mmCIF file of N, CA and C in Angstrom:
data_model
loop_
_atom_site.group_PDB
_atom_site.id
_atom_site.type_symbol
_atom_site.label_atom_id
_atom_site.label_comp_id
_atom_site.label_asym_id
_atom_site.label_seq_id
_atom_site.Cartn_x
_atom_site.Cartn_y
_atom_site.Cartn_z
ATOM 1 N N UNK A 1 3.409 124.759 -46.906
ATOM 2 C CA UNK A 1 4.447 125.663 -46.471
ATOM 3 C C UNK A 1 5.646 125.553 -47.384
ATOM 4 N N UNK A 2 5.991 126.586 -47.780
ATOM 5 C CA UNK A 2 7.294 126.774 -48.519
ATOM 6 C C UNK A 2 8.892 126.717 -48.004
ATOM 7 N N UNK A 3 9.267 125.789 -48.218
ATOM 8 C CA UNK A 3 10.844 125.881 -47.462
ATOM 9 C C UNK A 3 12.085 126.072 -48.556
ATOM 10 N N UNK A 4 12.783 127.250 -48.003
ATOM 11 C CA UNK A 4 13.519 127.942 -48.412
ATOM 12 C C UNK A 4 14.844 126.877 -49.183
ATOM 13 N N UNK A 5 15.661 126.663 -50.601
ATOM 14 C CA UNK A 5 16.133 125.584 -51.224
ATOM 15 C C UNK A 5 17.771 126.258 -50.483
ATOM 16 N N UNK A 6 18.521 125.664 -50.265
ATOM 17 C CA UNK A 6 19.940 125.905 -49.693
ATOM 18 C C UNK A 6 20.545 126.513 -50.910
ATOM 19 N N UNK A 7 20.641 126.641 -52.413
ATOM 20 C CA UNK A 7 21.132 127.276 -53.328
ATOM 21 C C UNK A 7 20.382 128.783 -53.147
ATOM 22 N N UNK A 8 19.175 128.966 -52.873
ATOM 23 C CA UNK A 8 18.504 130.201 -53.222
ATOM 24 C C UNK A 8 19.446 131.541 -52.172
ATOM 25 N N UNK A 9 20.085 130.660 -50.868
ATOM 26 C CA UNK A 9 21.126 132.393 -50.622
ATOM 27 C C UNK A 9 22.037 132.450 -51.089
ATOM 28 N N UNK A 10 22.060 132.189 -52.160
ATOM 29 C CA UNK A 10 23.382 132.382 -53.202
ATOM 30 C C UNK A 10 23.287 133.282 -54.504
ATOM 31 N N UNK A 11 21.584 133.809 -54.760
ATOM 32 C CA UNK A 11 21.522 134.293 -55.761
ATOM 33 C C UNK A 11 20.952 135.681 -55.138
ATOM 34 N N UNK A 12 20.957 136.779 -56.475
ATOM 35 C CA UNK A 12 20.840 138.294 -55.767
ATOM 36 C C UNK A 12 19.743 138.074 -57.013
ATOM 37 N N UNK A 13 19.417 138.069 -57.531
ATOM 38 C CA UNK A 13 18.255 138.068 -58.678
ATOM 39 C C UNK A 13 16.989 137.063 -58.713
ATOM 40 N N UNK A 14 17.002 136.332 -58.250
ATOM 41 C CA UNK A 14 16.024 135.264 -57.780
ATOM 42 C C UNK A 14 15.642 134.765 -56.795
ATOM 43 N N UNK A 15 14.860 133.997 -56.238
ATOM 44 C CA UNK A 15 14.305 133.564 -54.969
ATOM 45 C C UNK A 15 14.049 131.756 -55.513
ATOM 46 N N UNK A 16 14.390 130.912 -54.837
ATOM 47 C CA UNK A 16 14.062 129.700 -55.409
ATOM 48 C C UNK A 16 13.686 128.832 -53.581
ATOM 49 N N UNK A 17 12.480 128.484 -53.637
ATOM 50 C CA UNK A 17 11.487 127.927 -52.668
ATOM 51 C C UNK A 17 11.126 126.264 -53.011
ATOM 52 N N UNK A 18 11.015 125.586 -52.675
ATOM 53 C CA UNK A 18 10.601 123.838 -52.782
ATOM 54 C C UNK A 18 9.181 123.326 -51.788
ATOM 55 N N UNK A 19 8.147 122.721 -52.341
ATOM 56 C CA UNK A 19 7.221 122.573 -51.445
ATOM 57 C C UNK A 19 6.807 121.082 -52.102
ATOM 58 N N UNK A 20 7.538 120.390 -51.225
ATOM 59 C CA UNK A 20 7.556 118.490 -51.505
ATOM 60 C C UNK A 20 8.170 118.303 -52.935
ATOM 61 N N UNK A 21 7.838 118.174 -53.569
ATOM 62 C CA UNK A 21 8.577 117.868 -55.117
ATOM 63 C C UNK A 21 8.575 118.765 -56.293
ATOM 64 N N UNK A 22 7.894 119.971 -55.477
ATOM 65 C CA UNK A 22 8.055 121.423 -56.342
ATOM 66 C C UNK A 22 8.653 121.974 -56.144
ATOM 67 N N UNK A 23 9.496 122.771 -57.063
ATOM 68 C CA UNK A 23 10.445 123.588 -57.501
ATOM 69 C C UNK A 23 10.153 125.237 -57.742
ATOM 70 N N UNK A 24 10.270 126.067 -57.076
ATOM 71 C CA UNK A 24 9.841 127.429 -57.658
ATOM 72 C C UNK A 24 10.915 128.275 -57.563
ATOM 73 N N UNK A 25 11.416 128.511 -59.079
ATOM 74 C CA UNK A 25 11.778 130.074 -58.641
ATOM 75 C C UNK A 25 11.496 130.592 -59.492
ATOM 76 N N UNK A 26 11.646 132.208 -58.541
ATOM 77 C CA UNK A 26 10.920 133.643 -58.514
ATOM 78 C C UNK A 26 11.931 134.565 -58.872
ATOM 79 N N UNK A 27 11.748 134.988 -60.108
ATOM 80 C CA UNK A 27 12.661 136.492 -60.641
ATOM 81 C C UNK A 27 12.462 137.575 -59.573
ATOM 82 N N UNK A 28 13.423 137.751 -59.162
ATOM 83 C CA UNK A 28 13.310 139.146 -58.265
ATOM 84 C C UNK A 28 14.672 140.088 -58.701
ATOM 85 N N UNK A 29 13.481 141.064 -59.718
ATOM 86 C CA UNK A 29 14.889 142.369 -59.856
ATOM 87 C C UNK A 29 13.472 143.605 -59.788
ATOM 88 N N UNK A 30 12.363 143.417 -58.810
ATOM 89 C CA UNK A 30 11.432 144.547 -58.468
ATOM 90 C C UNK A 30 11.486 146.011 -59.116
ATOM 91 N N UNK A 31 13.065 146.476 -58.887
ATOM 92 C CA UNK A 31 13.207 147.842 -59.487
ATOM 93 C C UNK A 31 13.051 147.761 -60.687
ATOM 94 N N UNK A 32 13.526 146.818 -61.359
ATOM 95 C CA UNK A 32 13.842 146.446 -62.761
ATOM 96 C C UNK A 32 12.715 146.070 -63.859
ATOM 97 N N UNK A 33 11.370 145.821 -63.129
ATOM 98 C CA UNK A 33 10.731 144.622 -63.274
ATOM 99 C C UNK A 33 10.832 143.481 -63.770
ATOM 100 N N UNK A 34 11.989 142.625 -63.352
ATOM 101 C CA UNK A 34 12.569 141.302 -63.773
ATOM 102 C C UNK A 34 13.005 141.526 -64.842
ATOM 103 N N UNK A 35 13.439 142.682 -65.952
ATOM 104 C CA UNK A 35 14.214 142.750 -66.663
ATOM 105 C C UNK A 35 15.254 141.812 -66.976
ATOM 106 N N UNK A 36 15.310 141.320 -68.169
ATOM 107 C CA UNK A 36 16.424 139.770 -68.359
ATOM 108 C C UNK A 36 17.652 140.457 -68.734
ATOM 109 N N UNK A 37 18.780 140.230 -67.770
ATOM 110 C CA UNK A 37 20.234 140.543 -67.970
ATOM 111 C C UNK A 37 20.663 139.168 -67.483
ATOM 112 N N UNK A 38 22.206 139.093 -68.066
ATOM 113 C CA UNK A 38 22.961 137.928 -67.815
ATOM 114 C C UNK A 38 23.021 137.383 -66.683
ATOM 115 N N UNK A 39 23.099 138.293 -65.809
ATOM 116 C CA UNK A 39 23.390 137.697 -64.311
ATOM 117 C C UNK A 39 21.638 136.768 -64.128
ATOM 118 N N UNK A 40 21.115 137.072 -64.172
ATOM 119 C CA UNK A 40 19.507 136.939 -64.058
ATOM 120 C C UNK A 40 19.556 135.291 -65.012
ATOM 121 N N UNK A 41 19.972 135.594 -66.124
ATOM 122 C CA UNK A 41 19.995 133.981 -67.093
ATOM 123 C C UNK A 41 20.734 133.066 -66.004
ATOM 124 N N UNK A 42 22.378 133.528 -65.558
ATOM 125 C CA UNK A 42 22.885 132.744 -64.985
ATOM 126 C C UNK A 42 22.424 131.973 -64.104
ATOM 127 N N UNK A 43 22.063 133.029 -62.763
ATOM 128 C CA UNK A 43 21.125 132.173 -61.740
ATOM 129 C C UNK A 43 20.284 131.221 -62.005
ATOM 130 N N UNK A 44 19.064 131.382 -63.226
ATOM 131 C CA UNK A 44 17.903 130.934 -63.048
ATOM 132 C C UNK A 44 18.664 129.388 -64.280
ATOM 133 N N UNK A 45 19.631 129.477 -64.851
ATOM 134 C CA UNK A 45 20.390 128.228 -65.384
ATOM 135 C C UNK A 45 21.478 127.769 -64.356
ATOM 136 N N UNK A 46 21.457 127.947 -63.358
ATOM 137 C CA UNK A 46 22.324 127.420 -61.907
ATOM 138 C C UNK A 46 21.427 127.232 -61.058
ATOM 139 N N UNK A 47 20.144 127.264 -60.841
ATOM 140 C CA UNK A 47 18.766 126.699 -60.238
ATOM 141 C C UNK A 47 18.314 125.872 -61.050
ATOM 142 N N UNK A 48 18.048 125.747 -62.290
ATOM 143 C CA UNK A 48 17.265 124.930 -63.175
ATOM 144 C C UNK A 48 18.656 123.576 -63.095
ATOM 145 N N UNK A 49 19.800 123.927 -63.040
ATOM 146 C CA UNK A 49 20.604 122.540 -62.536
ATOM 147 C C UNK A 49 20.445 122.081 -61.814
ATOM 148 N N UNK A 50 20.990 122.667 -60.719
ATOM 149 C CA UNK A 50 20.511 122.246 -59.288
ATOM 150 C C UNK A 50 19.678 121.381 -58.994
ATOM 151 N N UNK A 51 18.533 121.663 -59.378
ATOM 152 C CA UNK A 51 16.927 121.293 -59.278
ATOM 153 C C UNK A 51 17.168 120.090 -60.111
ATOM 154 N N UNK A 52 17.764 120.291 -61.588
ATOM 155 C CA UNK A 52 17.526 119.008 -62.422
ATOM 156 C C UNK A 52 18.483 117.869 -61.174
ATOM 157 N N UNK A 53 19.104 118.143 -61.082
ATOM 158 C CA UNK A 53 20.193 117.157 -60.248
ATOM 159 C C UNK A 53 19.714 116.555 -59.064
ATOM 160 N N UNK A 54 18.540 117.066 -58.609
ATOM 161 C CA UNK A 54 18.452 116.674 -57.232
ATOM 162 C C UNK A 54 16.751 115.886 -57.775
ATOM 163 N N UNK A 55 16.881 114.141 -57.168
ATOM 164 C CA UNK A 55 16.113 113.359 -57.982
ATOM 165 C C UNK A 55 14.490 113.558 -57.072
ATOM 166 N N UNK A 56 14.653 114.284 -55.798
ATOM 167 C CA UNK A 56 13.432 114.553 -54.815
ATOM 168 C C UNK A 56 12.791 115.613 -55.559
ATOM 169 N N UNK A 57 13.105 116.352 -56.838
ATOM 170 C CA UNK A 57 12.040 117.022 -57.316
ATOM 171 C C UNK A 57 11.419 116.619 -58.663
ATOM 172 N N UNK A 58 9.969 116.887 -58.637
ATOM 173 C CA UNK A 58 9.716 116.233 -60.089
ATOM 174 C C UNK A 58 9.160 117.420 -60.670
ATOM 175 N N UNK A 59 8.951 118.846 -60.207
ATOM 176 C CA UNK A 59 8.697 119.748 -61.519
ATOM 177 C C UNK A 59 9.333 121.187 -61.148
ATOM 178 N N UNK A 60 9.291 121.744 -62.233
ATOM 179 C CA UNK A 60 9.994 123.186 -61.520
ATOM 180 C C UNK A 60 8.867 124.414 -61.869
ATOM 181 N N UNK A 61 8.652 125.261 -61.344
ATOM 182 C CA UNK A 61 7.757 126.560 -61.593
ATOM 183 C C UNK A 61 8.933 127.605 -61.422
ATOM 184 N N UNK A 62 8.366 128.259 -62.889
ATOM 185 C CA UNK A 62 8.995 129.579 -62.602
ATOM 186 C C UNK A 62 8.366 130.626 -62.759
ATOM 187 N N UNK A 63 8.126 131.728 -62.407
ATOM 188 C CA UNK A 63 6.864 133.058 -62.319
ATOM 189 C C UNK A 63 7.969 134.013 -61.677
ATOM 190 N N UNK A 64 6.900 135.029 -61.972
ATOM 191 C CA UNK A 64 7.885 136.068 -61.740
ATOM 192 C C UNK A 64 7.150 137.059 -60.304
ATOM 193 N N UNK A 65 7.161 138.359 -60.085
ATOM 194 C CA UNK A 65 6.876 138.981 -59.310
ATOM 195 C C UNK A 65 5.333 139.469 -59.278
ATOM 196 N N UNK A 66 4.570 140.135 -58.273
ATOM 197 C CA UNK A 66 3.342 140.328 -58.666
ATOM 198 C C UNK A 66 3.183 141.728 -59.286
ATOM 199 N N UNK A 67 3.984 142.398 -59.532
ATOM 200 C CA UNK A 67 4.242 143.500 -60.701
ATOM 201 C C UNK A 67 4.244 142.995 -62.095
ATOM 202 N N UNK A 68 5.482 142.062 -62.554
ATOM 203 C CA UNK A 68 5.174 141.855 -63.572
ATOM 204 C C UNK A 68 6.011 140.140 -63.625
ATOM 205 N N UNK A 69 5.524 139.220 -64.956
ATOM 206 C CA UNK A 69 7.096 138.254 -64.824
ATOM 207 C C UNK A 69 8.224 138.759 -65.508
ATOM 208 N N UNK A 70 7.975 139.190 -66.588
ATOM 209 C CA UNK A 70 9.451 140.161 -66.943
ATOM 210 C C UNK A 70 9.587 141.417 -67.988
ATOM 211 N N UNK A 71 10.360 142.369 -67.731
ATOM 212 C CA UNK A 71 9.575 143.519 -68.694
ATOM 213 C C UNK A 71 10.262 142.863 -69.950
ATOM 214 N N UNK A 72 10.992 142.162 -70.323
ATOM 215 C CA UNK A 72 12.085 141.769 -71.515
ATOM 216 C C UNK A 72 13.346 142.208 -71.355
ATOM 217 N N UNK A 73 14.321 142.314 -72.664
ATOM 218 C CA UNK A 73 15.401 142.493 -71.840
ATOM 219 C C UNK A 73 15.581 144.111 -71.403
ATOM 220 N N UNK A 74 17.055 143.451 -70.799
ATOM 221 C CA UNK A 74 17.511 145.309 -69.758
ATOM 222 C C UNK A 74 18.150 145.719 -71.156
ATOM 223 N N UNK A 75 17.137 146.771 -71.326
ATOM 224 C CA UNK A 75 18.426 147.280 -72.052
ATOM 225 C C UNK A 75 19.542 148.173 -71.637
ATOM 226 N N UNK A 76 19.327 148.615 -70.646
ATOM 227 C CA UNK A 76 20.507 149.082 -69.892
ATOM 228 C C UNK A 76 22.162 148.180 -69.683
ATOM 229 N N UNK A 77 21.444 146.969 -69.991
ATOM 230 C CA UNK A 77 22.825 145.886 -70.241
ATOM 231 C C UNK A 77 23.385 145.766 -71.902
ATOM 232 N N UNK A 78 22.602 146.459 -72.633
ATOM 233 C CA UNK A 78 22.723 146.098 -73.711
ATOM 234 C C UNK A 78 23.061 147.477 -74.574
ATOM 235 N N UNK A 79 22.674 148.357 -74.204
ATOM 236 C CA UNK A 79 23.605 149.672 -74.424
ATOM 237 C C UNK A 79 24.694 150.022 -74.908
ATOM 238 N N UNK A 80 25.646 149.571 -74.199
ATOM 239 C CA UNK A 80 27.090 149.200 -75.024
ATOM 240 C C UNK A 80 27.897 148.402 -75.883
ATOM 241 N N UNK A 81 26.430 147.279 -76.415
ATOM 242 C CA UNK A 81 26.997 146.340 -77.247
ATOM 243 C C UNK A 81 26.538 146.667 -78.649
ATOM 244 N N UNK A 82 27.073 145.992 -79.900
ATOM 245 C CA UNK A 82 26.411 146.156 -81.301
ATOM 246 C C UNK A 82 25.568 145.079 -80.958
ATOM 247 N N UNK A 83 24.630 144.938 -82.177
ATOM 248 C CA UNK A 83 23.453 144.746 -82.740
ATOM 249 C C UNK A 83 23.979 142.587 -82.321
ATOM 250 N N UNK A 84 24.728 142.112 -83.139
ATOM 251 C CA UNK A 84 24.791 141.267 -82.985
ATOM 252 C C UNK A 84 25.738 140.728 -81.471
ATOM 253 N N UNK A 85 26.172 141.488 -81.078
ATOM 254 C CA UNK A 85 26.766 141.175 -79.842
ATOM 255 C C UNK A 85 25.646 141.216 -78.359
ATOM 256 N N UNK A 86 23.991 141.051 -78.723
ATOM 257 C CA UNK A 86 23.144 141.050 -77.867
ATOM 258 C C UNK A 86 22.631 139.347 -77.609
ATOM 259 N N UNK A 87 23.139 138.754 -79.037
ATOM 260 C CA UNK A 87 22.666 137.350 -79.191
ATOM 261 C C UNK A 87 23.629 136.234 -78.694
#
């Protein structure tokens, strides 16, 4: 059984679940198909802390949705930037 991690209602882009010393989180931007935008990095590097910090877990999984794990990036976030202002 999967029990829900106390950081995961804090994020709008991910889902993050714990089952004994596993770690999972789950890209959830469905419309998007997990499309990688910043907010999306942030979370899943504010879970991957979390998780590192807390010594009851020993691995982390990350996967994405059963559509897809990610289409690459949004470019809809990236639209308004130049060429080197994507990196």
């Amino acid at each position: 059984m999967f029990l829900s991690s106390e950081a995961g209602s804090s994020y709008n882009m991910i889902k993050t679940e714990t089952q004994g010393r596993v770690a999972v989180i789950t890209l959830n931007r469905p419309k998007a198909l997990n499309a990688l935008c910043s907010e999306l990095f942030y979370e899943i590097n504010d879970a991957l802390a979390r998780f590192d910090g807390d010594s009851s877990i020993g691995a982390v999984v990350l996967t994405g949705s059963e559509r897809a794990f990610a289409a690459g990036a949004d470019i809809k976030e990236m639209k308004d930037t130049e060429f080197i202002g994507n990196y």
